[in-house]
PDB file of C-alpha atoms in Angstrom:
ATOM      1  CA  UNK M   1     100.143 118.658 109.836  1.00  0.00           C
ATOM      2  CA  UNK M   2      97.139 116.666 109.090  1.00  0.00           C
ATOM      3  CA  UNK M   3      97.628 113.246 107.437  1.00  0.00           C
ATOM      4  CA  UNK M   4      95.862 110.196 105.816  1.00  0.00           C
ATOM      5  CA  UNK M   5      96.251 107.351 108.022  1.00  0.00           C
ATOM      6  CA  UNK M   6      95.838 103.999 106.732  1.00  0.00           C
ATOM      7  CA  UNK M   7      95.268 100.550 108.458  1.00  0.00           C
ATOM      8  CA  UNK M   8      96.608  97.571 108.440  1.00  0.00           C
ATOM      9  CA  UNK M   9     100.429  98.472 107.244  1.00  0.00           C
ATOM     10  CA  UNK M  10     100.372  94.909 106.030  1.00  0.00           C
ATOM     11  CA  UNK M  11      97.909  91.917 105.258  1.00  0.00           C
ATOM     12  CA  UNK M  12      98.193  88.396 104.658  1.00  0.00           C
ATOM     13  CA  UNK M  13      95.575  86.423 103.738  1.00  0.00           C
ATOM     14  CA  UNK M  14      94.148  83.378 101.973  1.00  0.00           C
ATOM     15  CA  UNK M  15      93.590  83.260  98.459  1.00  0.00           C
ATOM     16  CA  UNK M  16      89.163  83.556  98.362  1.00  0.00           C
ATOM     17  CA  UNK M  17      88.985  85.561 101.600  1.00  0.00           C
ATOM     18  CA  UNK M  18      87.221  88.823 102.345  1.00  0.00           C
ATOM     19  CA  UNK M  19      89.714  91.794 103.221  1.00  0.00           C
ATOM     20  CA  UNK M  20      89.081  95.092 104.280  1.00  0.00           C
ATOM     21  CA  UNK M  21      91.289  98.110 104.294  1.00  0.00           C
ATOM     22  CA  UNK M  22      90.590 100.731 106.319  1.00  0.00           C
ATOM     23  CA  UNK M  23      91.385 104.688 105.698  1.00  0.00           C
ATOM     24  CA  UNK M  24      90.993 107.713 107.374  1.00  0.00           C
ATOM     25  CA  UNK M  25      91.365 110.518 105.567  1.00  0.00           C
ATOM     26  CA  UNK M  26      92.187 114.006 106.327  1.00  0.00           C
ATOM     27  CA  UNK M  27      89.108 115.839 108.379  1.00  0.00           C
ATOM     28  CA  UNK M  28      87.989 118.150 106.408  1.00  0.00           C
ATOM     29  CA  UNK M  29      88.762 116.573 102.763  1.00  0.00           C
ATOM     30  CA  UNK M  30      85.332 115.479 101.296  1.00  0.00           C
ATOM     31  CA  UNK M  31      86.388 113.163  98.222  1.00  0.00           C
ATOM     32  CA  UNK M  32      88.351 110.100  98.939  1.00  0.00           C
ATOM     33  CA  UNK M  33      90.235 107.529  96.862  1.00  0.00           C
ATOM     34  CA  UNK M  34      91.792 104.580  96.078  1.00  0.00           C
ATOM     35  CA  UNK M  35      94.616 103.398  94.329  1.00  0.00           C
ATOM     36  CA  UNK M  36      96.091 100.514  93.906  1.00  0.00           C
ATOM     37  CA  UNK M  37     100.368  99.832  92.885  1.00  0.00           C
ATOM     38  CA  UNK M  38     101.457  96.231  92.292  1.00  0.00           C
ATOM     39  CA  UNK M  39     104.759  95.526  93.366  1.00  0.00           C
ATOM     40  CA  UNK M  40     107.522  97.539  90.943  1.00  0.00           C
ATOM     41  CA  UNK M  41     104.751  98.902  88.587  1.00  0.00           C
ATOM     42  CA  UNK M  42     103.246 102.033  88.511  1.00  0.00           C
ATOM     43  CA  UNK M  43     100.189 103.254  91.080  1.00  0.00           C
ATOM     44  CA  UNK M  44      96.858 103.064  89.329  1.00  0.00           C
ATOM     45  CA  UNK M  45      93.374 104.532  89.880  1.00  0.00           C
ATOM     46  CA  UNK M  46      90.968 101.951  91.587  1.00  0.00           C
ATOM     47  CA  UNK M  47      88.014 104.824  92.522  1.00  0.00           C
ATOM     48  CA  UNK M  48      86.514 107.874  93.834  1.00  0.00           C
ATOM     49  CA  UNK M  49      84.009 108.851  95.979  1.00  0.00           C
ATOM     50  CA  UNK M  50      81.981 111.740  97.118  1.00  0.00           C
ATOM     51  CA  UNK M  51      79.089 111.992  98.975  1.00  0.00           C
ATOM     52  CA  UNK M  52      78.355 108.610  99.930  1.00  0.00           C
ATOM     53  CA  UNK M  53      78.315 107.281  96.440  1.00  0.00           C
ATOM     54  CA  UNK M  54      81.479 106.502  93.622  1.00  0.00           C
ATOM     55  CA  UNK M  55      82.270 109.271  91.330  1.00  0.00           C
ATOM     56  CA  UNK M  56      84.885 107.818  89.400  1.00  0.00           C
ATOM     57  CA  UNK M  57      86.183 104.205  89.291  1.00  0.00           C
ATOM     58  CA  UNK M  58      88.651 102.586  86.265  1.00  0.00           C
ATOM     59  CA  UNK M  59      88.760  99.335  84.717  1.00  0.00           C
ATOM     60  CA  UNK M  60      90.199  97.511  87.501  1.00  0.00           C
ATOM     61  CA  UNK M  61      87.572  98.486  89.788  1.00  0.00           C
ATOM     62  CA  UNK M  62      85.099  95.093  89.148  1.00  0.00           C
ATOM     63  CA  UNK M  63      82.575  93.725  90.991  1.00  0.00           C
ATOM     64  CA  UNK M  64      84.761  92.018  93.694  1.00  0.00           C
ATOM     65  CA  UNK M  65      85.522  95.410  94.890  1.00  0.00           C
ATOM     66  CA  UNK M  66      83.907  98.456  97.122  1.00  0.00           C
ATOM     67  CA  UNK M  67      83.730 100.997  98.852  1.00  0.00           C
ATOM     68  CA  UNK M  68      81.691 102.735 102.225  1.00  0.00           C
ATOM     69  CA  UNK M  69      82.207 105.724 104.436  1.00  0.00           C
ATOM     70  CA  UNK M  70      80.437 103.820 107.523  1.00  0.00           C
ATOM     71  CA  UNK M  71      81.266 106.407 109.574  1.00  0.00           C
ATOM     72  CA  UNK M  72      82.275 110.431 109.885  1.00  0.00           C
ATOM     73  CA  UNK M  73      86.073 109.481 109.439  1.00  0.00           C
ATOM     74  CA  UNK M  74      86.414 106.000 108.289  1.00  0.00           C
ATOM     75  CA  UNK M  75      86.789 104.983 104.459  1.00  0.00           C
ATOM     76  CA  UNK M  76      87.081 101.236 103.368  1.00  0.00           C
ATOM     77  CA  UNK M  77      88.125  99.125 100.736  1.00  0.00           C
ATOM     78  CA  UNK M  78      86.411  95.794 100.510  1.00  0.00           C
ATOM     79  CA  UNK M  79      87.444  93.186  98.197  1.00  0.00           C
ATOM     80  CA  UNK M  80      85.246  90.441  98.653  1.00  0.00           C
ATOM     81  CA  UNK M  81      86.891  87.041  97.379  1.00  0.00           C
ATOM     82  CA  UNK M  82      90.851  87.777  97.206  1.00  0.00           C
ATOM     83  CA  UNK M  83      93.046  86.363  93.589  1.00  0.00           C
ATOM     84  CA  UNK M  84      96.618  85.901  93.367  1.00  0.00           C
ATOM     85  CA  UNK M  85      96.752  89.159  91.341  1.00  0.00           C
ATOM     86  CA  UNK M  86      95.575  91.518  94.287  1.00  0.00           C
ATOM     87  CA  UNK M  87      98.737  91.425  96.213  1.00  0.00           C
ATOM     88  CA  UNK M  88      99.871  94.922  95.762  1.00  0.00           C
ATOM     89  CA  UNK M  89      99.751  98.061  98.053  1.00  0.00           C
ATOM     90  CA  UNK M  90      97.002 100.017  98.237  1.00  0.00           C
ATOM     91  CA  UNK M  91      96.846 103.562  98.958  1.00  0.00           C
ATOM     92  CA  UNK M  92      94.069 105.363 100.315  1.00  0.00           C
ATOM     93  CA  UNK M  93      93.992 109.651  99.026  1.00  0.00           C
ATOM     94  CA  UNK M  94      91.743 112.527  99.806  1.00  0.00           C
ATOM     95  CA  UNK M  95      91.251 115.684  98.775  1.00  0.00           C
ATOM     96  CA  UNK M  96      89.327 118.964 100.007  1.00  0.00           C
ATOM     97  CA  UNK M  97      87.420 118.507  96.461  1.00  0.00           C
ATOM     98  CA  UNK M  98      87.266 117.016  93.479  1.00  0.00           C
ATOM     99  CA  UNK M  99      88.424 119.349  91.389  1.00  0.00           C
ATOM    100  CA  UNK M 100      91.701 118.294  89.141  1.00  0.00           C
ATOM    101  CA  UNK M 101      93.166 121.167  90.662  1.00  0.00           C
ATOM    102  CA  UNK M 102      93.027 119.929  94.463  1.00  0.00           C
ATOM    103  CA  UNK M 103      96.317 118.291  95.782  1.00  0.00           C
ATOM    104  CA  UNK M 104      95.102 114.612  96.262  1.00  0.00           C
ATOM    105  CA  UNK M 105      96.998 113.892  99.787  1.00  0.00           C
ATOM    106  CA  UNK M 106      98.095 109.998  99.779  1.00  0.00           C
ATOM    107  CA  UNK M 107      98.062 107.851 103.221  1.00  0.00           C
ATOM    108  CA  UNK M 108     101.534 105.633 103.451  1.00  0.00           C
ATOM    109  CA  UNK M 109      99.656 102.732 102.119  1.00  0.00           C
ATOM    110  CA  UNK M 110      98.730  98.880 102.816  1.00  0.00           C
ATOM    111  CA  UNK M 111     100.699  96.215 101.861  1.00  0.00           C
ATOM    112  CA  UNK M 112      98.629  92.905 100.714  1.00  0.00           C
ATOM    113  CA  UNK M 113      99.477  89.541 100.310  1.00  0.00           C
ATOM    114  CA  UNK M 114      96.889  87.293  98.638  1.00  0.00           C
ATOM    115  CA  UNK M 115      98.381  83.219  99.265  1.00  0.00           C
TER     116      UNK M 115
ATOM    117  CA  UNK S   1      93.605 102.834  80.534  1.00  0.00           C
ATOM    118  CA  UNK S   2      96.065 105.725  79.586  1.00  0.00           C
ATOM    119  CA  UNK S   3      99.824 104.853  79.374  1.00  0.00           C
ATOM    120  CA  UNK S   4     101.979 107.469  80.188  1.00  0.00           C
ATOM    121  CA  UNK S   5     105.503 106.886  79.392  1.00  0.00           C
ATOM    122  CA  UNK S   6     108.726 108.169  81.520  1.00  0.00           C
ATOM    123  CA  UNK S   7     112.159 108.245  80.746  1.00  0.00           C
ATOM    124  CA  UNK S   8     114.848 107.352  81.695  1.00  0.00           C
ATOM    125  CA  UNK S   9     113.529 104.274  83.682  1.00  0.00           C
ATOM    126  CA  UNK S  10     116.504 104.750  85.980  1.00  0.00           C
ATOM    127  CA  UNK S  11     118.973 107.063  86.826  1.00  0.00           C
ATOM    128  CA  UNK S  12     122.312 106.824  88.711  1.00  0.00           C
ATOM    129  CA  UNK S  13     123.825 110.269  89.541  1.00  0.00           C
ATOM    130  CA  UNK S  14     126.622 111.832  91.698  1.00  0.00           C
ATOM    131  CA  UNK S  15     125.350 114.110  94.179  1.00  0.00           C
ATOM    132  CA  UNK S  16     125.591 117.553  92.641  1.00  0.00           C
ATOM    133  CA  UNK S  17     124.726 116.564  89.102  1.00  0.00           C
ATOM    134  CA  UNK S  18     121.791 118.167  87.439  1.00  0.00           C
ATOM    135  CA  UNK S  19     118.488 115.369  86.402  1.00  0.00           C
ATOM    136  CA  UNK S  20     116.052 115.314  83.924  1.00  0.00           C
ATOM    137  CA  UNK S  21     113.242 113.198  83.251  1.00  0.00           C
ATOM    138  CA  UNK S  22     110.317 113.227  81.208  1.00  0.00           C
ATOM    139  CA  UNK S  23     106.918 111.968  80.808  1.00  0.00           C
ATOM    140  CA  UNK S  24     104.916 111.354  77.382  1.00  0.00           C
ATOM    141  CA  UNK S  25     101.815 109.881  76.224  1.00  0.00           C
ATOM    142  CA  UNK S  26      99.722 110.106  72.850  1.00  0.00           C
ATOM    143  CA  UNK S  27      97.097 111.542  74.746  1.00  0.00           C
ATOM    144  CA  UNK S  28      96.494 115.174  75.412  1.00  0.00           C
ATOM    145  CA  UNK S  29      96.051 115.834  79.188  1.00  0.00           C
ATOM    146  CA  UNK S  30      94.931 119.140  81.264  1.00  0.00           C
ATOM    147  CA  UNK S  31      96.617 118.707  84.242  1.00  0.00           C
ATOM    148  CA  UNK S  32     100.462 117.270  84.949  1.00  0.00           C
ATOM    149  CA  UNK S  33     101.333 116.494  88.249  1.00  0.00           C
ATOM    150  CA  UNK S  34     104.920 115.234  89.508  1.00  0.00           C
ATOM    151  CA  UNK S  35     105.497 113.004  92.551  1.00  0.00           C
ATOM    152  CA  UNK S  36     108.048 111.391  94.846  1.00  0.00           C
ATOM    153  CA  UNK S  37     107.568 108.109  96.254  1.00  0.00           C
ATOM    154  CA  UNK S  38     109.998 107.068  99.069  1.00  0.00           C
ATOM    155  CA  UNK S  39     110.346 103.635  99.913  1.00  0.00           C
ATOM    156  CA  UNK S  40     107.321 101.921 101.731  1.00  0.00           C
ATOM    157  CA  UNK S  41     105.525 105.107 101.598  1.00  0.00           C
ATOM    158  CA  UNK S  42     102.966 106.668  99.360  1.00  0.00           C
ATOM    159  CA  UNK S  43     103.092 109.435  97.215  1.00  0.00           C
ATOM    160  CA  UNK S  44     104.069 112.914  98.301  1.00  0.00           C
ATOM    161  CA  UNK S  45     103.055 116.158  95.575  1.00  0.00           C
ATOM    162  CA  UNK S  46     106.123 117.733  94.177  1.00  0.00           C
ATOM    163  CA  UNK S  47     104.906 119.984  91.721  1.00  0.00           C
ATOM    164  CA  UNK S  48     101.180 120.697  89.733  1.00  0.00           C
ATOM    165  CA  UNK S  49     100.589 122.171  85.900  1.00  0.00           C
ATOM    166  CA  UNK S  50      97.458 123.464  84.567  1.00  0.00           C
ATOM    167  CA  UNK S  51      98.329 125.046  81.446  1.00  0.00           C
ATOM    168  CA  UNK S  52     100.261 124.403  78.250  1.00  0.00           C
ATOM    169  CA  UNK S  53     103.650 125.668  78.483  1.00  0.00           C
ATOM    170  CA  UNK S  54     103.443 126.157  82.010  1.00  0.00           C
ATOM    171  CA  UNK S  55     106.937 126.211  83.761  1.00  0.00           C
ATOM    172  CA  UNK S  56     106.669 125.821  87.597  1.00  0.00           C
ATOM    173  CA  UNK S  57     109.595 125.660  89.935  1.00  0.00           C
ATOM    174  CA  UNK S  58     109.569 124.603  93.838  1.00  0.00           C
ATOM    175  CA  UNK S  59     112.692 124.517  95.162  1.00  0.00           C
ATOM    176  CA  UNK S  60     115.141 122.885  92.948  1.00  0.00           C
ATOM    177  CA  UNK S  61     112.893 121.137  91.203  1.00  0.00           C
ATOM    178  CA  UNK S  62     111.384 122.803  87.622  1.00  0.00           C
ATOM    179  CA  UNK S  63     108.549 120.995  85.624  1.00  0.00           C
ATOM    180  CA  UNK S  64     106.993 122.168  82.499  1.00  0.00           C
ATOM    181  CA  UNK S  65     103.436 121.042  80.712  1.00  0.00           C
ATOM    182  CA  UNK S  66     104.870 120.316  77.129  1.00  0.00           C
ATOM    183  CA  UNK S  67     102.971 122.972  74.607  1.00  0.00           C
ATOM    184  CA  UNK S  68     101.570 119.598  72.684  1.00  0.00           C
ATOM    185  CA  UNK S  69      99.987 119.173  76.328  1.00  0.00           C
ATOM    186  CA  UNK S  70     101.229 115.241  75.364  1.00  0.00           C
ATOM    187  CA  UNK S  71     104.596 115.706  77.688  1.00  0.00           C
ATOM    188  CA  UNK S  72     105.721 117.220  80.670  1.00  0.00           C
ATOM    189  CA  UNK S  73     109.318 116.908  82.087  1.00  0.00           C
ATOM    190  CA  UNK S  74     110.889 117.669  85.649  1.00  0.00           C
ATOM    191  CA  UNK S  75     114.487 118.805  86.673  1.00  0.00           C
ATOM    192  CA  UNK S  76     116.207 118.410  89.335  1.00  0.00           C
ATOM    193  CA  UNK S  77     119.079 120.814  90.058  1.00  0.00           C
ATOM    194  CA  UNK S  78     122.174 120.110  92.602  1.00  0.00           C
ATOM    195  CA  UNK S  79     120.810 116.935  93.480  1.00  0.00           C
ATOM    196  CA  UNK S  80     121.055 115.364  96.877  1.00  0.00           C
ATOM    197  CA  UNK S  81     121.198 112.037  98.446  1.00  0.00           C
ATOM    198  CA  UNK S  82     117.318 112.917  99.886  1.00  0.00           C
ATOM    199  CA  UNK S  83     116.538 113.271  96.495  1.00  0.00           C
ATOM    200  CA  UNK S  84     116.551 109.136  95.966  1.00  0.00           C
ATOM    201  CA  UNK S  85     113.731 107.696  94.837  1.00  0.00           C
ATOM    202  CA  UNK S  86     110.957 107.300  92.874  1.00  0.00           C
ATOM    203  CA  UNK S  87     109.269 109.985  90.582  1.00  0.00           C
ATOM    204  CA  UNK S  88     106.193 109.285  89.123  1.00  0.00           C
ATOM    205  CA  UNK S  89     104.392 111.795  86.541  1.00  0.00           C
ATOM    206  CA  UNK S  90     100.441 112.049  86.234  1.00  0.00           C
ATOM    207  CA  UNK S  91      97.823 113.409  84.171  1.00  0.00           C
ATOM    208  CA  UNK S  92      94.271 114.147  84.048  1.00  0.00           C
ATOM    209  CA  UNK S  93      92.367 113.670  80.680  1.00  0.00           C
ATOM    210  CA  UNK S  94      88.761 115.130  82.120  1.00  0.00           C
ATOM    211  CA  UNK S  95      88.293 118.758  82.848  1.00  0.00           C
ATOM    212  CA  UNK S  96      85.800 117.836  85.127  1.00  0.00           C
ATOM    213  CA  UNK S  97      86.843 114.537  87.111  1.00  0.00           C
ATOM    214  CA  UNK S  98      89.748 113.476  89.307  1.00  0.00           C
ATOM    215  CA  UNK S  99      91.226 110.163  87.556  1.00  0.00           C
ATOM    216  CA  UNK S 100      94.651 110.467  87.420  1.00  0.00           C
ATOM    217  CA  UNK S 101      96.839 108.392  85.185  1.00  0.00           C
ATOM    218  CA  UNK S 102     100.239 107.630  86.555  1.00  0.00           C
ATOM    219  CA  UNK S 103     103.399 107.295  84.498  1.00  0.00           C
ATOM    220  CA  UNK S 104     105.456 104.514  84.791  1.00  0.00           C
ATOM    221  CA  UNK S 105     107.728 106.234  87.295  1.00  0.00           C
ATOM    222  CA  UNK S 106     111.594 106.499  87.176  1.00  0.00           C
ATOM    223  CA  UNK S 107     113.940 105.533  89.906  1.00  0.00           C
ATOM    224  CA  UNK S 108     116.404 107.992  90.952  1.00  0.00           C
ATOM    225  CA  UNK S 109     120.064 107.242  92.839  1.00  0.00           C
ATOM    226  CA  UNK S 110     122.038 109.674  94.310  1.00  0.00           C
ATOM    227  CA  UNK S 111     126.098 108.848  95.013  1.00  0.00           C
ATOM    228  CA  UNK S 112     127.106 110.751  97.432  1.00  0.00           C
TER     229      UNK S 112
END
């Protein structure tokens, strides 16, 4: 059965640092996510994309953050100077389309650690 | 952003028993959606609602979108020790876009 795959499983890194999570969704899914869950809280909606350009993106989703499909199957999450407040697991999702209706199918996630 | 309130927080049940938990906000939402989120893992779909007053079943598992369209709730019947862990509710305001609001997700142990 086809899956999201997400990499690294874990970061660490230093507080100010560039990170870079990497997703690749399912193959034939055409709108991809993020989402981000700090650690005990509930997951929350970072952004969506379609296209080659965000369709959707919440509160949370500021200036230090973004997103690129640099290839046919990669899709990354860039956060560009890492806080404190980052460390959480992110979880990369896609979705055949973008409808409401369309089972969003969620990769096992990346754990990060911001020193 | 939206807060979507579950109930019970936590749940400690003997395997067999019968669970219930439900999700409410004071906004009105088109779409409900239940998940289960093992440990270390990301969310898997358990069940989706489109309509006010829907009642869905998969399985053991029964949800229904509250007529208000403010609620939803999910059963679980004969649990079983599999059945640990957490179960998150979440709704979509828009008709037209994807940005799902997640509950705050209720932790479920099973004795065997």
């Amino acid at each position: 059965e086809p899956e999201v795959t997400q990499t690294p499983s874990h970061q660490v890194t230093q507080m100010g640092q560039e990170v870079i999570l990497r997703c690749v969704p399912i193959s034939n899914h055409l709108y991809f996510y993020w989402y981000r869950q700090i650690l005990g809280q509930k997951v929350e909606f970072l952004v969506s994309f379609y296209n080659n350009e965000i369709s959707e993106k919440s509160e949370i989703f500021d200036d230090q953050f973004s997103v690129e499909r640099p290839d046919g199957s990669n899709f990354t999450l860039k956060i560009r100077s890492t806080k404190l407040e980052d460390s959480a697991m992110y979880f990369c999702a896609s979705s055949a389309s973008g409808s409401g209706r369309e089972t969003q199918y969620f990769g096992p996630g990346t754990r990060l650690l911001v020193l | 952003g939206q807060q979507l309130n579950q109930s019970p927080q936590s749940m400690f049940i003997q395997e067999g028993e019968d669970v219930s938990m439900n999700c409410t906000s004071s906004s009105i939402f088109n779409t409900w959606l239940w998940y289960k989120q093992d440990p270390g893992e990301g969310p898997v779909l358990l069940i989706a609602l489109y309509k006010a007053g829907e009642l869905t079943s998969n399985g053991r598992l029964t949800a229904q979108f509250g007529i208000t369209r403010k609620d939803s709730f999910l059963n679980i019947s004969a649990s079983i020790p599999s059945d640990v862990g957490i179960y998150f509710c979440a709704g979509l305001i828009s008709l037209t876009g994807n940005q799902f609001y997640f509950g705050t997700g209720t932790s479920l142990t099973v004795i065997p």
